Amino acid sequence: MNDSATLEQRYRRLLRAYPRTYREQHGEELLSTLMEAADPETRRPAIREALPLLAGGFAAHARDARSRAPWWVDGLHLGVLAVATTTYAMKVDVLPHLIRPIWIALAILLLVALTRGWLRLALPLAIVAVVQASGLAARMGVPRFGPAYVETSNVVPHVVIVAGLAILAIGRRGKALPARSWLWLLIPVSCWMLQFVDFSFEEELPWLLFRSGVEVLALSAVLWATVAAKDARWSLAAAIYMIPGLAYLAENLPAHGRKGFAYWGLLTLLVVASAVAARRTRRRI
Amino acid sequence: MTEATYFILAALLEKPLHGYGIIKRAGEQSSGRMKLAVGTLYGALDRLAEAGLVVIDREEIVDGRARRYYRITEEGTAAVRAEAVRLQSAAAVVTSQIMVMGT
């Protein structure tokens, strides 16, 4: 194989960083430009070309992940979906016994409605959930089927979901939201499956480490996507996702050690950095 | 506007160019300072096309590969002119003082 063919093959491999649809539309054009710009003697892609290609591929993925909705609608929807998914994934006892069948049915229906963007169904379900989770049901004389009220921070995620959906309902005038991938539902399903092996989300150290790793990676990806696609939607979603966690931290301050503060500080820093990046880059071409 | 975007738009002011043509022209216009990487160029072109500042002018097949020529729009011309004026007035803040000081 001659130098040029080897180089072309290596560039083709690097171009896999881009989404398939992007490659189909622009792949040959990019390759042609890369080959024109390359030193004819070289067999390896230059670092100054390879790194921007990887970054460009990530930015193209980020741009592909956007819906056609305005950035704030997309961000709010994603944030509410992230809060609902993580809350119901870890706070609902599904297996091995159905302790609260109506509550579980409501959770599943709400998660499906949120994922598919059915705003008119999701908002009333979320209001029922907040009434049940806050202990208001007992005071209102409504039959109770939700979890027992423990502390304010347990109710915060449900309030965030209702508030987010209410803003979306007003802003969209009841119009449905763009549907999200069914993969979102894999998160609660996987967590509920773990309950089969009597797994406690509160105590298991490997779980805490796994969750921390996922959160740091996800929020770092949010920061990168915000900068790469010059778009604020993920930054808004991340800020909404942080509200329940920070409420929990505030309510249980004495129970958190130095590591806990450092961890929440890091997450907050990533979200603040994303917000600053979003503000600086949103109007910059 | 980033420096890369500025030089991409400036390169297209004279006539539509394809990817490598833009890289060469931007290099010439910046006296070799602006060395656009291909990934950076196409990322910027995507954003510029999304903002309506450039459009695809035509497509040719060269050696079996698509070669797209990009053309600057009226909005693109206005944006790069406005940026040039901004840079000129920013530069004038320093150059006028240097002239007064005689250094």
Tab-separated table of C-alpha atoms in Angstrom:
chain	number	residue	atom	x	y	z
A	1	MET	CA	0.000	0.000	0.000
A	2	ASN	CA	1.482	3.400	-0.931
A	3	ASP	CA	1.785	6.361	1.456
A	4	SER	CA	-1.272	8.144	0.117
A	5	ALA	CA	-3.541	5.077	0.416
A	6	THR	CA	-2.300	4.405	3.966
A	7	LEU	CA	-2.931	8.010	4.966
A	8	GLU	CA	-6.395	7.940	3.411
A	9	GLN	CA	-7.272	4.765	5.302
A	10	ARG	CA	-6.120	6.337	8.576
A	11	TYR	CA	-8.141	9.491	7.923
A	12	ARG	CA	-11.189	7.329	7.150
A	13	ARG	CA	-10.770	5.704	10.565
A	14	LEU	CA	-10.587	9.131	12.226
A	15	LEU	CA	-13.711	10.264	10.386
A	16	ARG	CA	-15.651	7.558	12.245
A	17	ALA	CA	-15.754	10.103	15.077
A	18	TYR	CA	-18.520	11.820	13.059
A	19	PRO	CA	-22.146	10.599	13.024
A	20	ARG	CA	-23.017	8.230	10.167
A	21	THR	CA	-25.439	10.696	8.513
A	22	TYR	CA	-22.779	13.405	8.606
A	23	ARG	CA	-20.227	11.044	7.033
A	24	GLU	CA	-22.663	10.139	4.293
A	25	GLN	CA	-23.175	13.819	3.427
A	26	HIS	CA	-19.695	15.263	4.039
A	27	GLY	CA	-17.304	12.328	4.540
A	28	GLU	CA	-15.831	12.243	1.020
A	29	GLU	CA	-15.605	16.032	0.932
A	30	LEU	CA	-13.696	16.115	4.229
A	31	LEU	CA	-11.439	13.308	3.072
A	32	SER	CA	-10.721	15.090	-0.187
A	33	THR	CA	-9.775	18.299	1.678
A	34	LEU	CA	-7.671	16.350	4.207
A	35	MET	CA	-5.738	14.650	1.407
A	36	GLU	CA	-5.225	17.948	-0.437
A	37	ALA	CA	-3.957	19.609	2.744
A	38	ALA	CA	-1.638	16.709	3.681
A	39	ASP	CA	2.064	16.373	2.926
A	40	PRO	CA	2.227	13.837	0.026
A	41	GLU	CA	5.111	11.979	1.736
A	42	THR	CA	3.343	11.410	5.025
A	43	ARG	CA	1.624	8.176	6.114
A	44	ARG	CA	0.224	9.338	9.464
A	45	PRO	CA	-2.386	12.052	10.095
A	46	ALA	CA	-0.809	15.112	11.695
A	47	ILE	CA	-1.818	15.790	15.328
A	48	ARG	CA	-2.973	19.291	14.305
A	49	GLU	CA	-5.488	17.638	11.942
A	50	ALA	CA	-6.396	14.599	14.071
A	51	LEU	CA	-7.435	16.448	17.238
A	52	PRO	CA	-9.759	18.959	15.484
A	53	LEU	CA	-11.316	15.992	13.615
A	54	LEU	CA	-12.105	14.242	16.903
A	55	ALA	CA	-13.460	17.487	18.375
A	56	GLY	CA	-15.427	18.147	15.166
A	57	GLY	CA	-16.915	14.643	15.346
A	58	PHE	CA	-18.048	15.239	18.914
A	59	ALA	CA	-19.533	18.628	17.970
A	60	ALA	CA	-21.404	17.012	15.062
A	61	HIS	CA	-22.809	14.384	17.457
A	62	ALA	CA	-23.843	17.167	19.850
A	63	ARG	CA	-25.538	19.135	17.049
A	64	ASP	CA	-27.287	15.921	15.918
A	65	ALA	CA	-28.625	15.340	19.421
A	66	ARG	CA	-30.556	18.616	19.341
A	67	SER	CA	-34.252	18.552	18.596
A	68	ARG	CA	-35.909	21.180	16.435
A	69	ALA	CA	-37.431	22.786	19.537
A	70	PRO	CA	-35.964	26.055	20.867
A	71	TRP	CA	-32.936	25.588	23.140
A	72	TRP	CA	-34.814	26.402	26.357
A	73	VAL	CA	-37.625	23.935	25.564
A	74	ASP	CA	-35.106	21.198	24.831
A	75	GLY	CA	-33.029	22.040	27.912
A	76	LEU	CA	-36.034	22.151	30.238
A	77	HIS	CA	-37.418	18.891	28.835
A	78	LEU	CA	-34.051	17.130	29.176
A	79	GLY	CA	-33.528	18.461	32.704
A	80	VAL	CA	-36.997	17.344	33.863
A	81	LEU	CA	-36.487	13.956	32.184
A	82	ALA	CA	-33.112	13.493	33.911
A	83	VAL	CA	-34.568	14.414	37.323
A	84	ALA	CA	-37.599	12.123	36.853
A	85	THR	CA	-35.544	9.204	35.524
A	86	THR	CA	-32.990	9.232	38.347
A	87	THR	CA	-35.594	9.896	41.065
A	88	TYR	CA	-37.957	7.110	40.037
A	89	ALA	CA	-35.094	4.747	39.186
A	90	MET	CA	-33.672	4.893	42.700
A	91	LYS	CA	-36.564	5.796	44.969
A	92	VAL	CA	-39.250	3.383	43.804
A	93	ASP	CA	-39.388	-0.147	45.196
A	94	VAL	CA	-40.524	-2.355	42.347
A	95	LEU	CA	-38.922	-5.717	42.983
A	96	PRO	CA	-39.170	-8.324	44.434
A	97	HIS	CA	-42.555	-7.199	45.856
A	98	LEU	CA	-44.914	-4.553	44.549
A	99	ILE	CA	-45.393	-2.553	47.733
A	100	ARG	CA	-47.097	0.448	46.112
A	101	PRO	CA	-48.569	-0.771	42.802
A	102	ILE	CA	-50.461	2.451	41.950
A	103	TRP	CA	-47.356	4.579	42.674
A	104	ILE	CA	-45.247	2.314	40.454
A	105	ALA	CA	-47.849	2.434	37.670
A	106	LEU	CA	-47.865	6.248	37.932
A	107	ALA	CA	-44.058	6.343	37.805
A	108	ILE	CA	-43.930	4.150	34.684
A	109	LEU	CA	-46.663	6.113	32.933
A	110	LEU	CA	-45.036	9.447	33.825
A	111	LEU	CA	-41.617	8.286	32.588
A	112	VAL	CA	-43.107	7.040	29.303
A	113	ALA	CA	-45.065	10.312	28.876
A	114	LEU	CA	-41.922	12.386	29.559
A	115	THR	CA	-39.788	10.314	27.201
A	116	ARG	CA	-42.300	10.507	24.381
A	117	GLY	CA	-42.993	14.205	25.013
A	118	TRP	CA	-46.675	13.797	25.913
A	119	LEU	CA	-46.926	17.020	27.891
A	120	ARG	CA	-50.702	16.898	28.441
A	121	LEU	CA	-50.415	13.517	30.157
A	122	ALA	CA	-47.136	14.151	31.970
A	123	LEU	CA	-48.201	17.364	33.776
A	124	PRO	CA	-51.322	15.990	35.545
A	125	LEU	CA	-49.413	12.818	36.493
A	126	ALA	CA	-46.558	14.903	37.904
A	127	ILE	CA	-49.054	16.992	39.953
A	128	VAL	CA	-50.558	13.779	41.389
A	129	ALA	CA	-47.022	12.594	42.198
A	130	VAL	CA	-46.102	15.796	44.076
A	131	VAL	CA	-49.366	15.659	46.062
A	132	GLN	CA	-48.615	12.049	47.023
A	133	ALA	CA	-44.911	12.527	47.795
A	134	SER	CA	-45.360	15.705	49.862
A	135	GLY	CA	-47.909	14.304	52.284
A	136	LEU	CA	-50.524	16.770	50.959
A	137	ALA	CA	-52.732	13.823	50.012
A	138	ALA	CA	-53.415	12.997	53.663
A	139	ARG	CA	-54.221	16.632	54.490
A	140	MET	CA	-56.503	16.935	51.465
A	141	GLY	CA	-58.340	13.726	52.326
A	142	VAL	CA	-57.199	12.143	49.036
A	143	PRO	CA	-56.474	8.371	49.111
A	144	ARG	CA	-52.726	7.811	49.629
A	145	PHE	CA	-50.688	5.495	47.467
A	146	GLY	CA	-47.348	7.318	47.331
A	147	PRO	CA	-44.209	7.065	49.498
A	148	ALA	CA	-44.114	8.237	53.118
A	149	TYR	CA	-42.968	11.853	53.592
A	150	VAL	CA	-39.498	11.877	55.160
A	151	GLU	CA	-37.915	15.270	54.483
A	152	THR	CA	-38.303	18.259	52.167
A	153	SER	CA	-35.477	17.213	49.841
A	154	ASN	CA	-37.442	14.048	48.933
A	155	VAL	CA	-40.234	16.249	47.575
A	156	VAL	CA	-37.938	18.660	45.692
A	157	PRO	CA	-37.498	16.419	42.583
A	158	HIS	CA	-41.286	16.148	42.227
A	159	VAL	CA	-41.665	19.941	42.577
A	160	VAL	CA	-38.922	20.466	39.957
A	161	ILE	CA	-40.730	18.122	37.549
A	162	VAL	CA	-44.082	19.917	38.011
A	163	ALA	CA	-42.514	23.387	37.742
A	164	GLY	CA	-40.572	22.428	34.596
A	165	LEU	CA	-43.598	20.866	32.943
A	166	ALA	CA	-45.814	23.842	33.890
A	167	ILE	CA	-43.353	26.261	32.222
A	168	LEU	CA	-43.238	24.007	29.159
A	169	ALA	CA	-47.044	23.754	29.052
A	170	ILE	CA	-47.375	27.558	29.132
A	171	GLY	CA	-44.505	28.131	26.693
A	172	ARG	CA	-45.657	25.451	24.261
A	173	ARG	CA	-49.392	26.159	24.778
A	174	GLY	CA	-49.985	22.460	25.435
A	175	LYS	CA	-48.200	21.355	22.243
A	176	ALA	CA	-46.352	18.016	22.583
A	177	LEU	CA	-42.564	18.007	23.049
A	178	PRO	CA	-40.105	16.290	20.706
A	179	ALA	CA	-39.880	12.593	21.612
A	180	ARG	CA	-36.698	11.318	23.274
A	181	SER	CA	-34.992	7.993	22.760
A	182	TRP	CA	-36.537	4.941	24.430
A	183	LEU	CA	-33.034	4.332	25.837
A	184	TRP	CA	-33.905	6.805	28.630
A	185	LEU	CA	-36.255	4.149	30.015
A	186	LEU	CA	-33.354	1.710	30.308
A	187	ILE	CA	-32.061	3.698	33.299
A	188	PRO	CA	-35.051	2.986	35.612
A	189	VAL	CA	-35.473	-0.525	34.232
A	190	SER	CA	-31.795	-1.356	34.982
A	191	CYS	CA	-32.026	0.096	38.488
A	192	TRP	CA	-35.246	-1.792	39.206
A	193	MET	CA	-33.596	-5.003	38.028
A	194	LEU	CA	-30.837	-4.435	40.602
A	195	GLN	CA	-33.502	-4.629	43.294
A	196	PHE	CA	-33.797	-8.339	42.448
A	197	VAL	CA	-30.377	-8.889	44.004
A	198	ASP	CA	-31.387	-6.943	47.111
A	199	PHE	CA	-29.168	-4.003	46.142
A	200	SER	CA	-29.374	-0.890	48.311
A	201	PHE	CA	-28.745	2.348	46.426
A	202	GLU	CA	-28.039	4.230	49.641
A	203	GLU	CA	-25.221	2.136	51.093
A	204	GLU	CA	-23.292	0.229	48.437
A	205	LEU	CA	-19.892	1.868	47.891
A	206	PRO	CA	-19.389	0.500	44.344
A	207	TRP	CA	-22.758	1.983	43.398
A	208	LEU	CA	-21.846	5.380	44.862
A	209	LEU	CA	-18.551	5.341	42.974
A	210	PHE	CA	-20.287	4.282	39.758
A	211	ARG	CA	-22.930	6.991	40.085
A	212	SER	CA	-20.305	9.642	40.886
A	213	GLY	CA	-18.279	8.589	37.856
A	214	VAL	CA	-21.309	8.734	35.585
A	215	GLU	CA	-22.324	12.155	36.930
A	216	VAL	CA	-18.850	13.651	36.529
A	217	LEU	CA	-18.522	12.189	33.019
A	218	ALA	CA	-22.010	13.344	31.990
A	219	LEU	CA	-21.499	16.889	33.311
A	220	SER	CA	-18.052	17.062	31.664
A	221	ALA	CA	-19.709	15.987	28.403
A	222	VAL	CA	-22.313	18.743	28.938
A	223	LEU	CA	-19.528	21.320	29.266
A	224	TRP	CA	-17.763	20.038	26.151
A	225	ALA	CA	-20.984	19.839	24.125
A	226	THR	CA	-21.904	23.394	25.156
A	227	VAL	CA	-18.562	24.696	23.936
A	228	ALA	CA	-18.427	22.475	20.810
A	229	ALA	CA	-21.966	23.110	19.549
A	230	LYS	CA	-22.176	26.660	20.995
A	231	ASP	CA	-25.589	25.820	22.397
A	232	ALA	CA	-27.009	26.348	25.897
A	233	ARG	CA	-29.594	23.547	26.052
A	234	TRP	CA	-27.456	20.958	27.863
A	235	SER	CA	-26.240	23.538	30.326
A	236	LEU	CA	-29.847	24.355	31.288
A	237	ALA	CA	-30.668	20.635	31.611
A	238	ALA	CA	-27.629	20.079	33.859
A	239	ALA	CA	-28.577	23.019	36.103
A	240	ILE	CA	-32.076	21.570	36.554
A	241	TYR	CA	-30.633	18.120	37.272
A	242	MET	CA	-28.509	19.581	40.076
A	243	ILE	CA	-31.424	21.175	42.007
A	244	PRO	CA	-32.613	18.025	43.900
A	245	GLY	CA	-29.038	17.020	44.771
A	246	LEU	CA	-28.175	20.461	46.123
A	247	ALA	CA	-31.461	20.546	48.080
A	248	TYR	CA	-30.500	17.212	49.660
A	249	LEU	CA	-27.027	18.546	50.458
A	250	ALA	CA	-28.487	21.702	52.050
A	251	GLU	CA	-30.940	19.742	54.215
A	252	ASN	CA	-28.304	17.255	55.398
A	253	LEU	CA	-25.253	19.517	55.755
A	254	PRO	CA	-23.889	17.981	58.991
A	255	ALA	CA	-24.032	14.465	57.512
A	256	HIS	CA	-21.654	15.349	54.673
A	257	GLY	CA	-17.908	15.040	55.138
A	258	ARG	CA	-15.147	16.777	53.248
A	259	LYS	CA	-15.364	14.272	50.398
A	260	GLY	CA	-19.079	14.942	49.991
A	261	PHE	CA	-18.533	18.690	49.763
A	262	ALA	CA	-15.652	18.244	47.332
A	263	TYR	CA	-17.821	16.023	45.145
A	264	TRP	CA	-20.823	18.354	45.086
A	265	GLY	CA	-18.454	21.284	44.626
A	266	LEU	CA	-16.980	19.614	41.541
A	267	LEU	CA	-20.441	18.947	40.052
A	268	THR	CA	-21.528	22.534	40.769
A	269	LEU	CA	-18.320	23.851	39.223
A	270	LEU	CA	-18.933	21.847	36.033
A	271	VAL	CA	-22.512	23.154	35.783
A	272	VAL	CA	-21.437	26.769	36.444
A	273	ALA	CA	-18.648	26.419	33.847
A	274	SER	CA	-21.217	25.121	31.330
A	275	ALA	CA	-23.517	28.074	32.074
A	276	VAL	CA	-20.645	30.554	31.609
A	277	ALA	CA	-19.557	28.796	28.394
A	278	ALA	CA	-23.157	28.811	27.134
A	279	ARG	CA	-23.474	32.540	27.807
A	280	ARG	CA	-20.162	33.320	26.128
A	281	THR	CA	-20.528	31.098	23.082
A	282	ARG	CA	-24.265	31.140	22.323
A	283	ARG	CA	-24.143	34.250	20.189
A	284	ARG	CA	-20.589	33.704	18.933
A	285	ILE	CA	-20.219	32.271	15.430
B	1	MET	CA	-16.811	36.094	15.861
B	2	THR	CA	-13.820	33.770	16.266
B	3	GLU	CA	-10.611	34.481	14.351
B	4	ALA	CA	-11.078	31.310	12.274
B	5	THR	CA	-14.627	32.350	11.291
B	6	TYR	CA	-13.409	35.835	10.386
B	7	PHE	CA	-10.722	34.510	8.033
B	8	ILE	CA	-13.089	31.922	6.486
B	9	LEU	CA	-15.637	34.638	5.649
B	10	ALA	CA	-12.871	36.974	4.445
B	11	ALA	CA	-11.541	34.208	2.161
B	12	LEU	CA	-14.962	33.869	0.532
B	13	LEU	CA	-15.446	37.610	-0.148
B	14	GLU	CA	-13.795	37.475	-3.569
B	15	LYS	CA	-15.329	34.296	-4.977
B	16	PRO	CA	-16.803	30.932	-3.911
B	17	LEU	CA	-14.141	28.427	-2.815
B	18	HIS	CA	-13.976	24.746	-1.874
B	19	GLY	CA	-12.571	23.481	1.440
B	20	TYR	CA	-8.887	23.418	0.563
B	21	GLY	CA	-9.293	26.682	-1.383
B	22	ILE	CA	-10.538	28.364	1.816
B	23	ILE	CA	-7.591	26.969	3.821
B	24	LYS	CA	-5.083	28.287	1.242
B	25	ARG	CA	-6.760	31.695	0.900
B	26	ALA	CA	-7.048	32.169	4.682
B	27	GLY	CA	-3.336	31.300	4.979
B	28	GLU	CA	-2.398	33.832	2.279
B	29	GLN	CA	-4.591	36.602	3.696
B	30	SER	CA	-3.160	36.178	7.183
B	31	SER	CA	0.448	36.006	5.930
B	32	GLY	CA	0.646	32.327	6.893
B	33	ARG	CA	-0.570	32.889	10.476
B	34	MET	CA	-3.977	31.233	10.093
B	35	LYS	CA	-3.414	27.527	9.516
B	36	LEU	CA	-6.952	26.141	9.493
B	37	ALA	CA	-7.279	22.463	10.398
B	38	VAL	CA	-9.822	20.631	8.250
B	39	GLY	CA	-11.962	19.614	11.259
B	40	THR	CA	-12.046	23.240	12.454
B	41	LEU	CA	-12.913	24.510	8.956
B	42	TYR	CA	-15.888	22.187	8.466
B	43	GLY	CA	-17.169	22.755	12.015
B	44	ALA	CA	-17.130	26.496	11.307
B	45	LEU	CA	-18.740	26.036	7.867
B	46	ASP	CA	-21.566	24.003	9.480
B	47	ARG	CA	-22.236	26.787	11.986
B	48	LEU	CA	-21.967	29.506	9.324
B	49	ALA	CA	-24.396	27.629	7.050
B	50	GLU	CA	-26.786	27.171	9.984
B	51	ALA	CA	-26.627	30.930	10.671
B	52	GLY	CA	-27.213	31.694	6.973
B	53	LEU	CA	-23.825	33.392	6.496
B	54	VAL	CA	-22.586	30.923	3.846
B	55	VAL	CA	-24.374	28.628	1.389
B	56	ILE	CA	-23.244	25.855	-0.944
B	57	ASP	CA	-22.648	27.455	-4.343
B	58	ARG	CA	-22.084	24.337	-6.453
B	59	GLU	CA	-20.739	20.832	-6.337
B	60	GLU	CA	-18.139	19.220	-8.582
B	61	ILE	CA	-16.794	15.694	-8.770
B	62	VAL	CA	-12.982	15.649	-8.806
B	63	ASP	CA	-11.157	12.279	-8.817
B	64	GLY	CA	-14.427	10.582	-7.888
B	65	ARG	CA	-14.940	12.758	-4.826
B	66	ALA	CA	-17.491	15.494	-4.165
B	67	ARG	CA	-16.009	18.970	-3.994
B	68	ARG	CA	-18.391	21.608	-2.659
B	69	TYR	CA	-17.870	25.290	-3.252
B	70	TYR	CA	-19.081	27.645	-0.529
B	71	ARG	CA	-20.379	31.152	-1.189
B	72	ILE	CA	-20.753	33.990	1.311
B	73	THR	CA	-24.289	35.425	1.606
B	74	GLU	CA	-25.270	39.102	1.994
B	75	GLU	CA	-25.703	38.489	5.736
B	76	GLY	CA	-22.238	36.928	5.824
B	77	THR	CA	-20.699	39.903	4.020
B	78	ALA	CA	-22.428	42.310	6.426
B	79	ALA	CA	-21.238	40.281	9.449
B	80	VAL	CA	-17.586	40.153	8.357
B	81	ARG	CA	-17.631	43.871	7.450
B	82	ALA	CA	-19.055	44.740	10.867
B	83	GLU	CA	-16.328	42.624	12.512
B	84	ALA	CA	-13.635	44.327	10.406
B	85	VAL	CA	-14.900	47.769	11.514
B	86	ARG	CA	-14.936	46.613	15.142
B	87	LEU	CA	-11.360	45.289	14.888
B	88	GLN	CA	-10.236	48.479	13.124
B	89	SER	CA	-11.653	50.745	15.837
B	90	ALA	CA	-10.173	48.485	18.546
B	91	ALA	CA	-6.774	48.690	16.842
B	92	ALA	CA	-7.097	52.468	16.491
B	93	VAL	CA	-7.278	52.815	20.293
B	94	VAL	CA	-3.666	51.621	20.467
B	95	THR	CA	-2.229	52.857	17.170
B	96	SER	CA	-3.424	56.471	17.737
B	97	GLN	CA	-1.704	56.559	21.153
B	98	ILE	CA	1.505	55.143	19.697
B	99	MET	CA	1.469	57.902	17.049
B	100	VAL	CA	0.922	60.603	19.695
B	101	MET	CA	3.730	59.188	21.828
B	102	GLY	CA	5.941	59.060	18.711
B	103	THR	CA	7.202	55.531	19.377
